[in-house]
Amino acid sequence: NIDRPPFDDPRVRRALALSIDRDAICKNISKAGEVPAYSFVPPGMPGYSGIEMERPSDTDPERARALRLEEAKRLFAEAGYGPGGEELRKIQIHYNTNETHKDIAEVLADTWKRELGLRVEANQEEWKVYLDTQRTISFDVSRSAWIGDYLDANTFLDMWVTDGENNRTGWGHPRYDELIALAAQEADLAKRLEHLQAAEALLMEELPILPVYFYVTKNMVNPRLGGFYENMLDEHYPKFWHWMDAAELEA
């Protein structure tokens, strides 16, 4: 909720985003091969490369994590918080009832408390109440997710236009709105993708959202089933399925 301090400061939002241990969340909580996310558009969109948030990097994962935490603390202090700075009120992480969501909220609360000195508590709500809280933007930080309706980056990026139905952050930016509108009008595919990438770059600079991980599909399929192929939309049509004989299976 960017209308509530301290989340109205992009430096605070970036500090929160940098401090999230995405690898640990994917490895120890979700545990189904989820991919740590530093952009909002997932990998694999035809012709599109996601624009990731800027962050310190290193070939050694532990060193990279340490650099991200160092930058997060610097930004937090620059915004006037942390040791010697303004004391922050207790904030809440809002999520809908689900064991995985609960575990992730508790990990985030612990991380932000340990690394940034925030006082954080998790606030669980049943689905209908949770949706109402999101619609009225009556939260500090809220868990959310999105699954694309069609195979294009726009299904993720047009969510964040000013006052968009699914934009429950209070955030809006004239240039972002303009880029999404330009992409909708652009007939040249390469230029259209450039507009969308520029929009995502702005989203990852402003960070009204804190990407955590990308979903993966989970299917249990008999090895003899032919005509069943992985795809981004996880759509599978039985008319193409068949049982492979021994020769097909061996091949």
PDB file of N, CA and C in Angstrom, residues 17 20-43 98-105 108 143-147 156 210-218:
ATOM      1  N   ALA A  17      12.305  -5.446  -0.939  1.00  0.00           N
ATOM      2  CA  ALA A  17      12.446  -6.403  -2.047  1.00  0.00           C
ATOM      3  C   ALA A  17      13.816  -7.059  -2.043  1.00  0.00           C
ATOM      4  N   ILE A  20      14.456  -9.992   0.648  1.00  0.00           N
ATOM      5  CA  ILE A  20      13.730 -11.267   0.577  1.00  0.00           C
ATOM      6  C   ILE A  20      14.670 -12.383   0.114  1.00  0.00           C
ATOM      7  N   ASP A  21      14.728 -13.456   0.862  1.00  0.00           N
ATOM      8  CA  ASP A  21      15.549 -14.612   0.484  1.00  0.00           C
ATOM      9  C   ASP A  21      14.703 -15.552  -0.376  1.00  0.00           C
ATOM     10  N   ARG A  22      14.610 -15.239  -1.634  1.00  0.00           N
ATOM     11  CA  ARG A  22      13.757 -15.997  -2.559  1.00  0.00           C
ATOM     12  C   ARG A  22      14.216 -17.432  -2.728  1.00  0.00           C
ATOM     13  N   ASP A  23      15.530 -17.629  -2.779  1.00  0.00           N
ATOM     14  CA  ASP A  23      16.047 -18.991  -2.955  1.00  0.00           C
ATOM     15  C   ASP A  23      15.620 -19.889  -1.799  1.00  0.00           C
ATOM     16  N   ALA A  24      15.699 -19.362  -0.590  1.00  0.00           N
ATOM     17  CA  ALA A  24      15.316 -20.157   0.582  1.00  0.00           C
ATOM     18  C   ALA A  24      13.822 -20.450   0.582  1.00  0.00           C
ATOM     19  N   ILE A  25      13.017 -19.478   0.160  1.00  0.00           N
ATOM     20  CA  ILE A  25      11.563 -19.683   0.107  1.00  0.00           C
ATOM     21  C   ILE A  25      11.224 -20.792  -0.892  1.00  0.00           C
ATOM     22  N   CYS A  26      11.863 -20.739  -2.073  1.00  0.00           N
ATOM     23  CA  CYS A  26      11.587 -21.751  -3.094  1.00  0.00           C
ATOM     24  C   CYS A  26      12.081 -23.130  -2.661  1.00  0.00           C
ATOM     25  N   LYS A  27      13.222 -23.163  -2.000  1.00  0.00           N
ATOM     26  CA  LYS A  27      13.817 -24.441  -1.615  1.00  0.00           C
ATOM     27  C   LYS A  27      13.128 -25.068  -0.408  1.00  0.00           C
ATOM     28  N   ASN A  28      12.757 -24.239   0.567  1.00  0.00           N
ATOM     29  CA  ASN A  28      12.304 -24.774   1.849  1.00  0.00           C
ATOM     30  C   ASN A  28      10.807 -24.687   2.098  1.00  0.00           C
ATOM     31  N   ILE A  29      10.100 -23.845   1.330  1.00  0.00           N
ATOM     32  CA  ILE A  29       8.666 -23.673   1.580  1.00  0.00           C
ATOM     33  C   ILE A  29       7.819 -24.162   0.411  1.00  0.00           C
ATOM     34  N   SER A  30       7.994 -23.559  -0.771  1.00  0.00           N
ATOM     35  CA  SER A  30       7.145 -23.968  -1.902  1.00  0.00           C
ATOM     36  C   SER A  30       7.551 -25.346  -2.423  1.00  0.00           C
ATOM     37  N   LYS A  31       8.845 -25.579  -2.595  1.00  0.00           N
ATOM     38  CA  LYS A  31       9.435 -26.910  -2.836  1.00  0.00           C
ATOM     39  C   LYS A  31       8.871 -27.683  -4.029  1.00  0.00           C
ATOM     40  N   ALA A  32       8.493 -26.970  -5.087  1.00  0.00           N
ATOM     41  CA  ALA A  32       8.021 -27.677  -6.281  1.00  0.00           C
ATOM     42  C   ALA A  32       8.773 -27.208  -7.524  1.00  0.00           C
ATOM     43  N   GLY A  33       9.970 -26.642  -7.309  1.00  0.00           N
ATOM     44  CA  GLY A  33      10.758 -26.177  -8.439  1.00  0.00           C
ATOM     45  C   GLY A  33      10.448 -24.754  -8.852  1.00  0.00           C
ATOM     46  N   GLU A  34       9.754 -23.987  -7.993  1.00  0.00           N
ATOM     47  CA  GLU A  34       9.449 -22.594  -8.314  1.00  0.00           C
ATOM     48  C   GLU A  34      10.742 -21.809  -8.571  1.00  0.00           C
ATOM     49  N   VAL A  35      10.615 -20.763  -9.376  1.00  0.00           N
ATOM     50  CA  VAL A  35      11.777 -19.976  -9.798  1.00  0.00           C
ATOM     51  C   VAL A  35      11.773 -18.634  -9.068  1.00  0.00           C
ATOM     52  N   PRO A  36      12.863 -18.288  -8.364  1.00  0.00           N
ATOM     53  CA  PRO A  36      12.933 -16.978  -7.709  1.00  0.00           C
ATOM     54  C   PRO A  36      12.699 -15.858  -8.717  1.00  0.00           C
ATOM     55  N   ALA A  37      11.890 -14.881  -8.344  1.00  0.00           N
ATOM     56  CA  ALA A  37      11.464 -13.835  -9.279  1.00  0.00           C
ATOM     57  C   ALA A  37      12.059 -12.480  -8.921  1.00  0.00           C
ATOM     58  N   TYR A  38      12.684 -11.855  -9.911  1.00  0.00           N
ATOM     59  CA  TYR A  38      13.168 -10.481  -9.776  1.00  0.00           C
ATOM     60  C   TYR A  38      12.522  -9.575 -10.816  1.00  0.00           C
ATOM     61  N   SER A  39      11.582 -10.133 -11.559  1.00  0.00           N
ATOM     62  CA  SER A  39      10.759  -9.367 -12.495  1.00  0.00           C
ATOM     63  C   SER A  39       9.320  -9.799 -12.249  1.00  0.00           C
ATOM     64  N   PHE A  40       8.378  -9.197 -12.972  1.00  0.00           N
ATOM     65  CA  PHE A  40       6.988  -9.627 -12.793  1.00  0.00           C
ATOM     66  C   PHE A  40       6.531 -10.546 -13.915  1.00  0.00           C
ATOM     67  N   VAL A  41       6.973 -10.277 -15.130  1.00  0.00           N
ATOM     68  CA  VAL A  41       6.611 -11.152 -16.251  1.00  0.00           C
ATOM     69  C   VAL A  41       7.479 -12.407 -16.175  1.00  0.00           C
ATOM     70  N   PRO A  42       6.877 -13.580 -16.173  1.00  0.00           N
ATOM     71  CA  PRO A  42       7.659 -14.816 -16.045  1.00  0.00           C
ATOM     72  C   PRO A  42       8.459 -15.113 -17.307  1.00  0.00           C
ATOM     73  N   PRO A  43       9.528 -15.885 -17.181  1.00  0.00           N
ATOM     74  CA  PRO A  43      10.306 -16.273 -18.360  1.00  0.00           C
ATOM     75  C   PRO A  43       9.495 -17.183 -19.265  1.00  0.00           C
ATOM     76  N   ASN A  98      -3.914 -20.146   3.924  1.00  0.00           N
ATOM     77  CA  ASN A  98      -3.217 -21.189   3.179  1.00  0.00           C
ATOM     78  C   ASN A  98      -1.906 -21.427   3.917  1.00  0.00           C
ATOM     79  N   GLU A  99      -1.530 -22.671   4.092  1.00  0.00           N
ATOM     80  CA  GLU A  99      -0.349 -22.973   4.902  1.00  0.00           C
ATOM     81  C   GLU A  99       0.930 -22.410   4.279  1.00  0.00           C
ATOM     82  N   THR A 100       1.028 -22.506   2.944  1.00  0.00           N
ATOM     83  CA  THR A 100       2.221 -21.969   2.278  1.00  0.00           C
ATOM     84  C   THR A 100       2.291 -20.459   2.427  1.00  0.00           C
ATOM     85  N   HIS A 101       1.144 -19.775   2.220  1.00  0.00           N
ATOM     86  CA  HIS A 101       1.124 -18.316   2.386  1.00  0.00           C
ATOM     87  C   HIS A 101       1.522 -17.933   3.810  1.00  0.00           C
ATOM     88  N   LYS A 102       1.039 -18.704   4.772  1.00  0.00           N
ATOM     89  CA  LYS A 102       1.363 -18.452   6.184  1.00  0.00           C
ATOM     90  C   LYS A 102       2.866 -18.578   6.421  1.00  0.00           C
ATOM     91  N   ASP A 103       3.461 -19.644   5.903  1.00  0.00           N
ATOM     92  CA  ASP A 103       4.893 -19.866   6.102  1.00  0.00           C
ATOM     93  C   ASP A 103       5.721 -18.753   5.465  1.00  0.00           C
ATOM     94  N   ILE A 104       5.322 -18.350   4.256  1.00  0.00           N
ATOM     95  CA  ILE A 104       6.071 -17.289   3.578  1.00  0.00           C
ATOM     96  C   ILE A 104       5.932 -15.966   4.325  1.00  0.00           C
ATOM     97  N   ALA A 105       4.726 -15.652   4.790  1.00  0.00           N
ATOM     98  CA  ALA A 105       4.513 -14.417   5.557  1.00  0.00           C
ATOM     99  C   ALA A 105       5.378 -14.408   6.811  1.00  0.00           C
ATOM    100  N   LEU A 108       9.034 -13.770   5.793  1.00  0.00           N
ATOM    101  CA  LEU A 108       9.241 -12.358   5.476  1.00  0.00           C
ATOM    102  C   LEU A 108       9.273 -11.516   6.745  1.00  0.00           C
ATOM    103  N   ARG A 143      -0.260 -10.235   0.354  1.00  0.00           N
ATOM    104  CA  ARG A 143       0.112 -11.314  -0.546  1.00  0.00           C
ATOM    105  C   ARG A 143      -0.856 -11.351  -1.726  1.00  0.00           C
ATOM    106  N   SER A 144      -0.318 -11.578  -2.914  1.00  0.00           N
ATOM    107  CA  SER A 144      -1.180 -11.732  -4.080  1.00  0.00           C
ATOM    108  C   SER A 144      -0.468 -12.586  -5.117  1.00  0.00           C
ATOM    109  N   ALA A 145      -1.187 -12.977  -6.149  1.00  0.00           N
ATOM    110  CA  ALA A 145      -0.604 -13.788  -7.222  1.00  0.00           C
ATOM    111  C   ALA A 145      -1.392 -13.558  -8.502  1.00  0.00           C
ATOM    112  N   TRP A 146      -0.800 -13.943  -9.622  1.00  0.00           N
ATOM    113  CA  TRP A 146      -1.470 -13.786 -10.902  1.00  0.00           C
ATOM    114  C   TRP A 146      -1.052 -14.905 -11.830  1.00  0.00           C
ATOM    115  N   ILE A 147      -2.019 -15.458 -12.539  1.00  0.00           N
ATOM    116  CA  ILE A 147      -1.756 -16.446 -13.587  1.00  0.00           C
ATOM    117  C   ILE A 147      -2.273 -15.855 -14.898  1.00  0.00           C
ATOM    118  N   PHE A 156       0.265  -9.598 -17.867  1.00  0.00           N
ATOM    119  CA  PHE A 156       0.851  -9.284 -16.564  1.00  0.00           C
ATOM    120  C   PHE A 156       1.018  -7.770 -16.370  1.00  0.00           C
ATOM    121  N   LEU A 210       6.474  -6.603  -4.812  1.00  0.00           N
ATOM    122  CA  LEU A 210       7.724  -7.252  -4.434  1.00  0.00           C
ATOM    123  C   LEU A 210       7.690  -8.683  -4.952  1.00  0.00           C
ATOM    124  N   PRO A 211       8.187  -8.937  -6.159  1.00  0.00           N
ATOM    125  CA  PRO A 211       8.133 -10.303  -6.702  1.00  0.00           C
ATOM    126  C   PRO A 211       8.873 -11.286  -5.807  1.00  0.00           C
ATOM    127  N   VAL A 212       8.315 -12.467  -5.633  1.00  0.00           N
ATOM    128  CA  VAL A 212       8.939 -13.493  -4.791  1.00  0.00           C
ATOM    129  C   VAL A 212       9.345 -14.703  -5.637  1.00  0.00           C
ATOM    130  N   TYR A 213       8.365 -15.341  -6.289  1.00  0.00           N
ATOM    131  CA  TYR A 213       8.723 -16.462  -7.154  1.00  0.00           C
ATOM    132  C   TYR A 213       7.682 -16.642  -8.251  1.00  0.00           C
ATOM    133  N   PHE A 214       8.101 -17.364  -9.290  1.00  0.00           N
ATOM    134  CA  PHE A 214       7.194 -17.729 -10.374  1.00  0.00           C
ATOM    135  C   PHE A 214       6.641 -19.125 -10.116  1.00  0.00           C
ATOM    136  N   TYR A 215       5.351 -19.269 -10.344  1.00  0.00           N
ATOM    137  CA  TYR A 215       4.737 -20.592 -10.239  1.00  0.00           C
ATOM    138  C   TYR A 215       5.325 -21.545 -11.286  1.00  0.00           C
ATOM    139  N   VAL A 216       5.217 -22.823 -11.013  1.00  0.00           N
ATOM    140  CA  VAL A 216       5.479 -23.850 -12.021  1.00  0.00           C
ATOM    141  C   VAL A 216       4.258 -24.761 -12.062  1.00  0.00           C
ATOM    142  N   THR A 217       4.071 -25.457 -13.160  1.00  0.00           N
ATOM    143  CA  THR A 217       2.947 -26.376 -13.256  1.00  0.00           C
ATOM    144  C   THR A 217       3.338 -27.716 -12.653  1.00  0.00           C
ATOM    145  N   LYS A 218       2.344 -28.420 -12.165  1.00  0.00           N
ATOM    146  CA  LYS A 218       2.583 -29.712 -11.512  1.00  0.00           C
ATOM    147  C   LYS A 218       1.642 -30.743 -12.132  1.00  0.00           C
TER     148      LYS A 218
END
